Amino acid sequence: MLRRASFVCALAVAAGAAAVLAAADAVPAAGAARTIEVTAGEYKFEPAVINVTEGEHIVLKARVTDGKKHGFSIKELGVKEALPKTGEIVSIEFTAPAPGTYTVACSVYCGNGHSRMKGQLVVAAR
């Protein structure tokens, strides 16, 4: 009887450990990058507002959706990447700066609506 109780107790501990490990996999580890998908097309970025937290490591996966060349820039951060018209994903990595609102703009002339193609990076304080 004691063996059976020990065995059941060991199974419960193992199941609990497995649940903790599964939960840990669902949450990014401290210092891990957060990935955000961004599309550029028809003179707009989606999402139009990218919300991050100060000091957070960010990886933007950016791609074009309208078959035109576009660019992605955040001048204050020194970010400037060309996005191929073929829709290939371009990874853009940076650490979120001081809190504030930063302008995201298209850095490659893409037509008459180019000057209106803007978005925002909003950085919240930690």
JSON list of C-alpha atoms in Angstrom, two decimals:
[
{"chain": "A", "resi": 1, "resn": "MET", "atom": "CA", "xyz": [0.00, 0.00, 0.00]},
{"chain": "A", "resi": 2, "resn": "LEU", "atom": "CA", "xyz": [2.87, 2.36, 0.84]},
{"chain": "A", "resi": 3, "resn": "ARG", "atom": "CA", "xyz": [4.47, 1.68, -2.56]},
{"chain": "A", "resi": 4, "resn": "ARG", "atom": "CA", "xyz": [1.25, 2.55, -4.36]},
{"chain": "A", "resi": 5, "resn": "ALA", "atom": "CA", "xyz": [0.92, 5.84, -2.45]},
{"chain": "A", "resi": 6, "resn": "SER", "atom": "CA", "xyz": [4.55, 6.70, -3.21]},
{"chain": "A", "resi": 7, "resn": "PHE", "atom": "CA", "xyz": [4.03, 5.92, -6.87]},
{"chain": "A", "resi": 8, "resn": "VAL", "atom": "CA", "xyz": [0.88, 8.10, -7.05]},
{"chain": "A", "resi": 9, "resn": "CYS", "atom": "CA", "xyz": [2.71, 10.91, -5.26]},
{"chain": "A", "resi": 10, "resn": "ALA", "atom": "CA", "xyz": [5.62, 10.66, -7.71]},
{"chain": "A", "resi": 11, "resn": "LEU", "atom": "CA", "xyz": [3.21, 10.83, -10.67]},
{"chain": "A", "resi": 12, "resn": "ALA", "atom": "CA", "xyz": [1.54, 13.92, -9.23]},
{"chain": "A", "resi": 13, "resn": "VAL", "atom": "CA", "xyz": [4.91, 15.64, -8.77]},
{"chain": "A", "resi": 14, "resn": "ALA", "atom": "CA", "xyz": [5.95, 14.75, -12.34]},
{"chain": "A", "resi": 15, "resn": "ALA", "atom": "CA", "xyz": [2.66, 16.06, -13.76]},
{"chain": "A", "resi": 16, "resn": "GLY", "atom": "CA", "xyz": [3.03, 19.28, -11.80]},
{"chain": "A", "resi": 17, "resn": "ALA", "atom": "CA", "xyz": [6.59, 19.75, -13.06]},
{"chain": "A", "resi": 18, "resn": "ALA", "atom": "CA", "xyz": [5.46, 19.16, -16.64]},
{"chain": "A", "resi": 19, "resn": "ALA", "atom": "CA", "xyz": [2.72, 21.79, -16.24]},
{"chain": "A", "resi": 20, "resn": "VAL", "atom": "CA", "xyz": [5.22, 24.33, -14.89]},
{"chain": "A", "resi": 21, "resn": "LEU", "atom": "CA", "xyz": [7.61, 23.67, -17.80]},
{"chain": "A", "resi": 22, "resn": "ALA", "atom": "CA", "xyz": [4.78, 24.02, -20.34]},
{"chain": "A", "resi": 23, "resn": "ALA", "atom": "CA", "xyz": [3.73, 27.34, -18.80]},
{"chain": "A", "resi": 24, "resn": "ALA", "atom": "CA", "xyz": [7.33, 28.57, -18.86]},
{"chain": "A", "resi": 25, "resn": "ASP", "atom": "CA", "xyz": [7.53, 27.81, -22.60]},
{"chain": "A", "resi": 26, "resn": "ALA", "atom": "CA", "xyz": [4.44, 29.98, -23.24]},
{"chain": "A", "resi": 27, "resn": "VAL", "atom": "CA", "xyz": [6.02, 33.08, -21.66]},
{"chain": "A", "resi": 28, "resn": "PRO", "atom": "CA", "xyz": [9.14, 34.60, -23.25]},
{"chain": "A", "resi": 29, "resn": "ALA", "atom": "CA", "xyz": [12.16, 34.37, -20.97]},
{"chain": "A", "resi": 30, "resn": "ALA", "atom": "CA", "xyz": [13.52, 37.56, -19.46]},
{"chain": "A", "resi": 31, "resn": "GLY", "atom": "CA", "xyz": [15.59, 39.31, -22.10]},
{"chain": "A", "resi": 32, "resn": "ALA", "atom": "CA", "xyz": [14.03, 37.30, -24.94]},
{"chain": "A", "resi": 33, "resn": "ALA", "atom": "CA", "xyz": [12.93, 39.25, -27.99]},
{"chain": "A", "resi": 34, "resn": "ARG", "atom": "CA", "xyz": [9.28, 39.94, -28.68]},
{"chain": "A", "resi": 35, "resn": "THR", "atom": "CA", "xyz": [8.31, 39.44, -32.32]},
{"chain": "A", "resi": 36, "resn": "ILE", "atom": "CA", "xyz": [5.75, 41.73, -33.95]},
{"chain": "A", "resi": 37, "resn": "GLU", "atom": "CA", "xyz": [4.48, 41.27, -37.51]},
{"chain": "A", "resi": 38, "resn": "VAL", "atom": "CA", "xyz": [4.20, 44.45, -39.58]},
{"chain": "A", "resi": 39, "resn": "THR", "atom": "CA", "xyz": [2.85, 44.88, -43.10]},
{"chain": "A", "resi": 40, "resn": "ALA", "atom": "CA", "xyz": [3.40, 47.78, -45.48]},
{"chain": "A", "resi": 41, "resn": "GLY", "atom": "CA", "xyz": [1.04, 48.44, -48.36]},
{"chain": "A", "resi": 42, "resn": "GLU", "atom": "CA", "xyz": [-1.44, 50.85, -49.88]},
{"chain": "A", "resi": 43, "resn": "TYR", "atom": "CA", "xyz": [0.28, 53.79, -48.17]},
{"chain": "A", "resi": 44, "resn": "LYS", "atom": "CA", "xyz": [-0.10, 52.48, -44.61]},
{"chain": "A", "resi": 45, "resn": "PHE", "atom": "CA", "xyz": [1.53, 50.27, -42.02]},
{"chain": "A", "resi": 46, "resn": "GLU", "atom": "CA", "xyz": [-0.38, 47.61, -40.09]},
{"chain": "A", "resi": 47, "resn": "PRO", "atom": "CA", "xyz": [-0.44, 47.88, -37.19]},
{"chain": "A", "resi": 48, "resn": "ALA", "atom": "CA", "xyz": [-0.39, 51.67, -37.47]},
{"chain": "A", "resi": 49, "resn": "VAL", "atom": "CA", "xyz": [0.68, 51.92, -33.82]},
{"chain": "A", "resi": 50, "resn": "ILE", "atom": "CA", "xyz": [3.29, 49.54, -32.37]},
{"chain": "A", "resi": 51, "resn": "ASN", "atom": "CA", "xyz": [3.21, 49.48, -28.57]},
{"chain": "A", "resi": 52, "resn": "VAL", "atom": "CA", "xyz": [6.35, 48.35, -26.72]},
{"chain": "A", "resi": 53, "resn": "THR", "atom": "CA", "xyz": [7.96, 48.83, -23.31]},
{"chain": "A", "resi": 54, "resn": "GLU", "atom": "CA", "xyz": [11.17, 50.70, -22.60]},
{"chain": "A", "resi": 55, "resn": "GLY", "atom": "CA", "xyz": [14.19, 48.37, -22.73]},
{"chain": "A", "resi": 56, "resn": "GLU", "atom": "CA", "xyz": [12.26, 45.57, -24.46]},
{"chain": "A", "resi": 57, "resn": "HIS", "atom": "CA", "xyz": [14.14, 43.74, -27.23]},
{"chain": "A", "resi": 58, "resn": "ILE", "atom": "CA", "xyz": [11.95, 43.86, -30.35]},
{"chain": "A", "resi": 59, "resn": "VAL", "atom": "CA", "xyz": [12.07, 41.96, -33.63]},
{"chain": "A", "resi": 60, "resn": "LEU", "atom": "CA", "xyz": [9.75, 43.33, -36.29]},
{"chain": "A", "resi": 61, "resn": "LYS", "atom": "CA", "xyz": [8.94, 40.92, -39.11]},
{"chain": "A", "resi": 62, "resn": "ALA", "atom": "CA", "xyz": [8.06, 43.37, -41.88]},
{"chain": "A", "resi": 63, "resn": "ARG", "atom": "CA", "xyz": [6.77, 42.61, -45.36]},
{"chain": "A", "resi": 64, "resn": "VAL", "atom": "CA", "xyz": [5.03, 44.30, -48.29]},
{"chain": "A", "resi": 65, "resn": "THR", "atom": "CA", "xyz": [1.45, 43.38, -49.23]},
{"chain": "A", "resi": 66, "resn": "ASP", "atom": "CA", "xyz": [0.79, 45.50, -52.34]},
{"chain": "A", "resi": 67, "resn": "GLY", "atom": "CA", "xyz": [3.61, 44.49, -54.69]},
{"chain": "A", "resi": 68, "resn": "LYS", "atom": "CA", "xyz": [5.39, 47.87, -54.46]},
{"chain": "A", "resi": 69, "resn": "LYS", "atom": "CA", "xyz": [8.77, 48.66, -52.94]},
{"chain": "A", "resi": 70, "resn": "HIS", "atom": "CA", "xyz": [8.49, 50.26, -49.51]},
{"chain": "A", "resi": 71, "resn": "GLY", "atom": "CA", "xyz": [10.81, 51.07, -46.67]},
{"chain": "A", "resi": 72, "resn": "PHE", "atom": "CA", "xyz": [10.56, 51.06, -42.89]},
{"chain": "A", "resi": 73, "resn": "SER", "atom": "CA", "xyz": [12.33, 53.72, -40.89]},
{"chain": "A", "resi": 74, "resn": "ILE", "atom": "CA", "xyz": [12.38, 55.13, -37.38]},
{"chain": "A", "resi": 75, "resn": "LYS", "atom": "CA", "xyz": [14.76, 58.05, -37.77]},
{"chain": "A", "resi": 76, "resn": "GLU", "atom": "CA", "xyz": [15.37, 58.62, -34.04]},
{"chain": "A", "resi": 77, "resn": "LEU", "atom": "CA", "xyz": [16.54, 55.01, -33.63]},
{"chain": "A", "resi": 78, "resn": "GLY", "atom": "CA", "xyz": [18.65, 54.86, -36.78]},
{"chain": "A", "resi": 79, "resn": "VAL", "atom": "CA", "xyz": [16.35, 52.16, -38.20]},
{"chain": "A", "resi": 80, "resn": "LYS", "atom": "CA", "xyz": [16.08, 52.15, -41.99]},
{"chain": "A", "resi": 81, "resn": "GLU", "atom": "CA", "xyz": [15.28, 49.02, -44.00]},
{"chain": "A", "resi": 82, "resn": "ALA", "atom": "CA", "xyz": [14.13, 48.47, -47.57]},
{"chain": "A", "resi": 83, "resn": "LEU", "atom": "CA", "xyz": [11.19, 46.09, -47.97]},
{"chain": "A", "resi": 84, "resn": "PRO", "atom": "CA", "xyz": [11.22, 44.13, -51.24]},
{"chain": "A", "resi": 85, "resn": "LYS", "atom": "CA", "xyz": [8.11, 44.28, -53.39]},
{"chain": "A", "resi": 86, "resn": "THR", "atom": "CA", "xyz": [8.12, 40.47, -53.55]},
{"chain": "A", "resi": 87, "resn": "GLY", "atom": "CA", "xyz": [6.78, 40.30, -49.98]},
{"chain": "A", "resi": 88, "resn": "GLU", "atom": "CA", "xyz": [9.81, 38.63, -48.43]},
{"chain": "A", "resi": 89, "resn": "ILE", "atom": "CA", "xyz": [9.99, 39.13, -44.67]},
{"chain": "A", "resi": 90, "resn": "VAL", "atom": "CA", "xyz": [12.66, 41.50, -43.39]},
{"chain": "A", "resi": 91, "resn": "SER", "atom": "CA", "xyz": [13.67, 41.26, -39.72]},
{"chain": "A", "resi": 92, "resn": "ILE", "atom": "CA", "xyz": [14.23, 44.58, -37.98]},
{"chain": "A", "resi": 93, "resn": "GLU", "atom": "CA", "xyz": [15.75, 44.34, -34.49]},
{"chain": "A", "resi": 94, "resn": "PHE", "atom": "CA", "xyz": [16.16, 47.03, -31.86]},
{"chain": "A", "resi": 95, "resn": "THR", "atom": "CA", "xyz": [15.85, 47.69, -28.16]},
{"chain": "A", "resi": 96, "resn": "ALA", "atom": "CA", "xyz": [12.97, 49.97, -27.25]},
{"chain": "A", "resi": 97, "resn": "PRO", "atom": "CA", "xyz": [14.34, 53.40, -26.30]},
{"chain": "A", "resi": 98, "resn": "ALA", "atom": "CA", "xyz": [13.20, 55.92, -23.70]},
{"chain": "A", "resi": 99, "resn": "PRO", "atom": "CA", "xyz": [9.44, 56.34, -23.31]},
{"chain": "A", "resi": 100, "resn": "GLY", "atom": "CA", "xyz": [7.76, 58.44, -25.95]},
{"chain": "A", "resi": 101, "resn": "THR", "atom": "CA", "xyz": [6.21, 58.36, -29.40]},
{"chain": "A", "resi": 102, "resn": "TYR", "atom": "CA", "xyz": [8.44, 57.85, -32.43]},
{"chain": "A", "resi": 103, "resn": "THR", "atom": "CA", "xyz": [7.44, 58.26, -36.07]},
{"chain": "A", "resi": 104, "resn": "VAL", "atom": "CA", "xyz": [7.53, 55.24, -38.37]},
{"chain": "A", "resi": 105, "resn": "ALA", "atom": "CA", "xyz": [7.79, 56.26, -42.02]},
{"chain": "A", "resi": 106, "resn": "CYS", "atom": "CA", "xyz": [8.18, 54.72, -45.44]},
{"chain": "A", "resi": 107, "resn": "SER", "atom": "CA", "xyz": [11.77, 55.39, -46.53]},
{"chain": "A", "resi": 108, "resn": "VAL", "atom": "CA", "xyz": [11.40, 54.33, -50.18]},
{"chain": "A", "resi": 109, "resn": "TYR", "atom": "CA", "xyz": [9.30, 56.42, -52.56]},
{"chain": "A", "resi": 110, "resn": "CYS", "atom": "CA", "xyz": [6.23, 54.30, -53.31]},
{"chain": "A", "resi": 111, "resn": "GLY", "atom": "CA", "xyz": [3.85, 56.62, -55.19]},
{"chain": "A", "resi": 112, "resn": "ASN", "atom": "CA", "xyz": [1.54, 59.57, -54.63]},
{"chain": "A", "resi": 113, "resn": "GLY", "atom": "CA", "xyz": [0.61, 58.55, -51.07]},
{"chain": "A", "resi": 114, "resn": "HIS", "atom": "CA", "xyz": [4.22, 58.11, -49.94]},
{"chain": "A", "resi": 115, "resn": "SER", "atom": "CA", "xyz": [4.31, 61.21, -47.72]},
{"chain": "A", "resi": 116, "resn": "ARG", "atom": "CA", "xyz": [1.19, 60.00, -45.84]},
{"chain": "A", "resi": 117, "resn": "MET", "atom": "CA", "xyz": [2.63, 56.53, -45.17]},
{"chain": "A", "resi": 118, "resn": "LYS", "atom": "CA", "xyz": [3.38, 56.86, -41.48]},
{"chain": "A", "resi": 119, "resn": "GLY", "atom": "CA", "xyz": [2.87, 55.00, -38.25]},
{"chain": "A", "resi": 120, "resn": "GLN", "atom": "CA", "xyz": [3.96, 55.26, -34.64]},
{"chain": "A", "resi": 121, "resn": "LEU", "atom": "CA", "xyz": [6.16, 53.39, -32.22]},
{"chain": "A", "resi": 122, "resn": "VAL", "atom": "CA", "xyz": [4.81, 54.10, -28.75]},
{"chain": "A", "resi": 123, "resn": "VAL", "atom": "CA", "xyz": [7.23, 53.24, -25.94]},
{"chain": "A", "resi": 124, "resn": "ALA", "atom": "CA", "xyz": [5.75, 52.93, -22.45]},
{"chain": "A", "resi": 125, "resn": "ALA", "atom": "CA", "xyz": [7.83, 53.33, -19.30]},
{"chain": "A", "resi": 126, "resn": "ARG", "atom": "CA", "xyz": [8.85, 50.19, -17.48]}
]
